[in-house]
Short mmCIF file of C-alpha atoms in Angstrom, two decimals:
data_model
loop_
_atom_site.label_atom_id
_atom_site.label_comp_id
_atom_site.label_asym_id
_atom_site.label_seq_id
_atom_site.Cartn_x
_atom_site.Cartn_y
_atom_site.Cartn_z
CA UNK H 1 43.60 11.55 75.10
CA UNK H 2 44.05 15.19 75.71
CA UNK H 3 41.72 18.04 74.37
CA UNK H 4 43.45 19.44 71.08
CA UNK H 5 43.85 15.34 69.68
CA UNK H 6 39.88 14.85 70.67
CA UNK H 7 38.89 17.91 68.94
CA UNK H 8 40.95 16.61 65.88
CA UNK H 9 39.22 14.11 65.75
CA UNK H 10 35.93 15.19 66.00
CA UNK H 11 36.67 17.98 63.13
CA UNK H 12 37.88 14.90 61.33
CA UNK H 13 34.85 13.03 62.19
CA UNK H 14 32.33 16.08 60.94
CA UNK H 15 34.17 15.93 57.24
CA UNK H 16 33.47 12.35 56.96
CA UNK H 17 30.02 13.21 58.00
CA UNK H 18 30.19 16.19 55.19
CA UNK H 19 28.19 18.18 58.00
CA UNK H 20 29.26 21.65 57.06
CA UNK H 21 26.37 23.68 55.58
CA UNK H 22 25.98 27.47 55.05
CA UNK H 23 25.36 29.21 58.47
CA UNK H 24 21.74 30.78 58.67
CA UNK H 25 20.02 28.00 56.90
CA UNK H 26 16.65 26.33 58.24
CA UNK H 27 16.14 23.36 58.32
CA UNK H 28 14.52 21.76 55.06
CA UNK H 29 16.45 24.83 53.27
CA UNK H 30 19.07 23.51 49.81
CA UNK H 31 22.46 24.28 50.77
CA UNK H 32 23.69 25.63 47.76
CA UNK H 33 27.69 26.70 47.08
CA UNK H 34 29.20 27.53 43.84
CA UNK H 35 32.66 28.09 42.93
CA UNK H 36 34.52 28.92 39.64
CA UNK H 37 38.14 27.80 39.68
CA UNK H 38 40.50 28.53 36.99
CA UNK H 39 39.47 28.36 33.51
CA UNK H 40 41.51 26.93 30.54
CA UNK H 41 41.25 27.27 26.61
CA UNK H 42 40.58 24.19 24.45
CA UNK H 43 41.97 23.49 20.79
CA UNK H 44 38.97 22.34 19.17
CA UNK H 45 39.08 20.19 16.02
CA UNK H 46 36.98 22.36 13.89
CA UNK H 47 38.42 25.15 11.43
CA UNK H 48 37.13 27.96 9.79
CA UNK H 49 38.75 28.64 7.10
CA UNK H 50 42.25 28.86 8.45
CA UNK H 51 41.57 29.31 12.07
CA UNK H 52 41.66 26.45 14.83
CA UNK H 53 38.61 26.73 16.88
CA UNK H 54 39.80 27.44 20.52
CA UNK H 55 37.59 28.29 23.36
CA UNK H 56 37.43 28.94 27.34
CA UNK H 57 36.20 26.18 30.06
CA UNK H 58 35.02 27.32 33.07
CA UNK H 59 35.67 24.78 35.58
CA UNK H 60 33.29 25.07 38.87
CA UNK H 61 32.51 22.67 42.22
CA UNK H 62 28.67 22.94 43.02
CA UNK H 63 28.25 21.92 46.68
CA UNK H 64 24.17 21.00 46.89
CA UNK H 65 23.48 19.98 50.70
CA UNK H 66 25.71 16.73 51.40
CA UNK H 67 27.46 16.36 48.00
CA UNK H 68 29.97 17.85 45.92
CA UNK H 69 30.65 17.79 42.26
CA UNK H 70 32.41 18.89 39.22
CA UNK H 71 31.35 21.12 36.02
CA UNK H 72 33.06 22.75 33.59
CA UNK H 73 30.98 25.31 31.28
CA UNK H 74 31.76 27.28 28.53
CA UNK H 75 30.47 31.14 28.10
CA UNK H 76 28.01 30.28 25.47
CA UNK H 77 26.60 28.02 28.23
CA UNK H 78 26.72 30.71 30.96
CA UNK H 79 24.98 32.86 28.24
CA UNK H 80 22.48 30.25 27.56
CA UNK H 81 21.34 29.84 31.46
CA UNK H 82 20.64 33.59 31.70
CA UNK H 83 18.28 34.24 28.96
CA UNK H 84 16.30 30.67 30.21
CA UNK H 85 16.41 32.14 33.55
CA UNK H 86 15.75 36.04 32.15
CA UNK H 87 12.46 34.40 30.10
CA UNK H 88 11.43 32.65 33.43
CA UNK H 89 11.10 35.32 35.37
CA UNK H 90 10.41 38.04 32.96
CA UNK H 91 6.96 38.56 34.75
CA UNK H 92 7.99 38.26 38.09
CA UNK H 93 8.48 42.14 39.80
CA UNK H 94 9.81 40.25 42.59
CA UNK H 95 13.12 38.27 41.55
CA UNK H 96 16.00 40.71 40.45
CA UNK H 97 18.68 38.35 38.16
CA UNK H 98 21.91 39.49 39.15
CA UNK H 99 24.01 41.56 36.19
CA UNK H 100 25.15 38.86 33.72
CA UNK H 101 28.79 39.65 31.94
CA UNK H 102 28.83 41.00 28.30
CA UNK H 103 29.92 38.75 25.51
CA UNK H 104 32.99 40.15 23.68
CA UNK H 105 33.30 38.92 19.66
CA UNK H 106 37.17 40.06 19.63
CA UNK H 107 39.91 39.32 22.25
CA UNK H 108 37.79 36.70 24.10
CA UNK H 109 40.88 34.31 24.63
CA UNK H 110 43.04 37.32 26.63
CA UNK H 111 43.88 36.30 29.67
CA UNK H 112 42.96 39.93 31.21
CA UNK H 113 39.53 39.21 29.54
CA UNK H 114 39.47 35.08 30.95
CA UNK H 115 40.06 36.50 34.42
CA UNK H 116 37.38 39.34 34.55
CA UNK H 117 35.11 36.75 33.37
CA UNK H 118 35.63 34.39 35.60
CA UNK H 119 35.42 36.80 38.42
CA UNK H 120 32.16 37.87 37.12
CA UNK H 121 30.85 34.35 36.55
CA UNK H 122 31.42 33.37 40.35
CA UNK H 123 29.65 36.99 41.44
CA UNK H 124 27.16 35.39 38.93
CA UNK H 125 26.55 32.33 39.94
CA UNK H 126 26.98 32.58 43.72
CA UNK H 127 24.07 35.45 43.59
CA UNK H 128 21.84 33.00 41.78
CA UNK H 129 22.60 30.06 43.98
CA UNK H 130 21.56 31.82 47.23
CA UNK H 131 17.93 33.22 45.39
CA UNK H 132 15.58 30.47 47.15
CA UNK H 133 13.19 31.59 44.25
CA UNK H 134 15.37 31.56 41.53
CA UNK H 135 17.30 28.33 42.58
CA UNK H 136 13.64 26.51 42.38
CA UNK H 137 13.95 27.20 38.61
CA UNK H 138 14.40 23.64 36.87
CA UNK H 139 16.95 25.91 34.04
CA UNK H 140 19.43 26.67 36.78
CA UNK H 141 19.34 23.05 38.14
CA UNK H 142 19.87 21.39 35.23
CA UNK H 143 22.95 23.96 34.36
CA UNK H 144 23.99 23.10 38.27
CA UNK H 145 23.42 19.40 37.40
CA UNK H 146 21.54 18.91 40.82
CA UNK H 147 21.03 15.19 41.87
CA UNK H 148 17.33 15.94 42.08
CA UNK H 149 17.23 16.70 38.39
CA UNK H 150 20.03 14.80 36.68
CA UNK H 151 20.15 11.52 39.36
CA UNK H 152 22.52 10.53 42.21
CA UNK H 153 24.08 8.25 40.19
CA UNK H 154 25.09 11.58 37.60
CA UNK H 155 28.27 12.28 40.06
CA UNK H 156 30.55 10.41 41.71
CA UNK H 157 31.09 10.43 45.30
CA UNK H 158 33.62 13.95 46.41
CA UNK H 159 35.57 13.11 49.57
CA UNK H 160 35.35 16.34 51.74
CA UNK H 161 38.06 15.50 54.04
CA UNK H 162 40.89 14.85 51.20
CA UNK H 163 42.05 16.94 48.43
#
């Protein structure tokens, strides 16, 4: 077998193995990833008055250590997570939140305005992902829907080596 087939295969061999974690990690440490991917509006059923009730997903992949899953989040949910995690750590001089993105009441379905916030979401949540302190918060793993708080059972098994 020559040298670029066996190497191949071994790269192969590591994705079944899902043995890619962040670089500069000790041992013991959560491997943490977040990423938001394109959002989407939703046609709701509710009305008020005349007006459909439409709103923005957020869908993200969390990559915690060896697994991989799928969220999607609305704002109000985004919004949510940062005053739990801004109440948490009100007292602690230490931890810095990262700057969370204003909530617009008009114009919040633009597409100009979708895109900034999702751009600002993923500066968001990547920040508070790689805080060891702030990732220990339970309201941050519950909005990440970590096995270790929701169950390994919660998510179904991601295949790293497909799309």
């Amino acid at each position: 077998m020559s040298k670029s087939n066996n190497k191949k295969e071994t790269k192969e061999e590591s994705l079944e193995r899902k043995a890619f974690r962040t670089k500069g990690l000790k041992e013991g440490e959560d491997d943490v990833r977040v990423y938001l991917m394109e959002p989407y509006n939703v046609r709701g059923k509710d009305r008020l008055l005349c007006f459909v009730s439409e709103h923005t997903l957020y869908p993200m992949t969390v990559v915690f250590n060896e697994k991989k899953w799928s969220l999607e989040k609305r704002f109000s949910e985004f919004a949510e997570l940062d005053s739990q995690l801004d109440e948490a750590f009100k007292n602690d001089d230490n931890t810095v939140l990262p700057e969370f993105p204003p909530k617009k009441f008009f114009g919040s379905l633009s597409p100009a305005l979708i895109k900034e916030r999702r751009e600002k979401l993923e500066k968001y949540m990547k920040a508070l992902a790689s805080d060891k302190e702030v990732f220990k918060c339970l309201p941050l793993r519950e909005f990440l829907e970590t096995p270790d708080v929701v169950g390994n059972d919660k998510h179904k098994e991601y295949d790293f080596g497909r799309r």
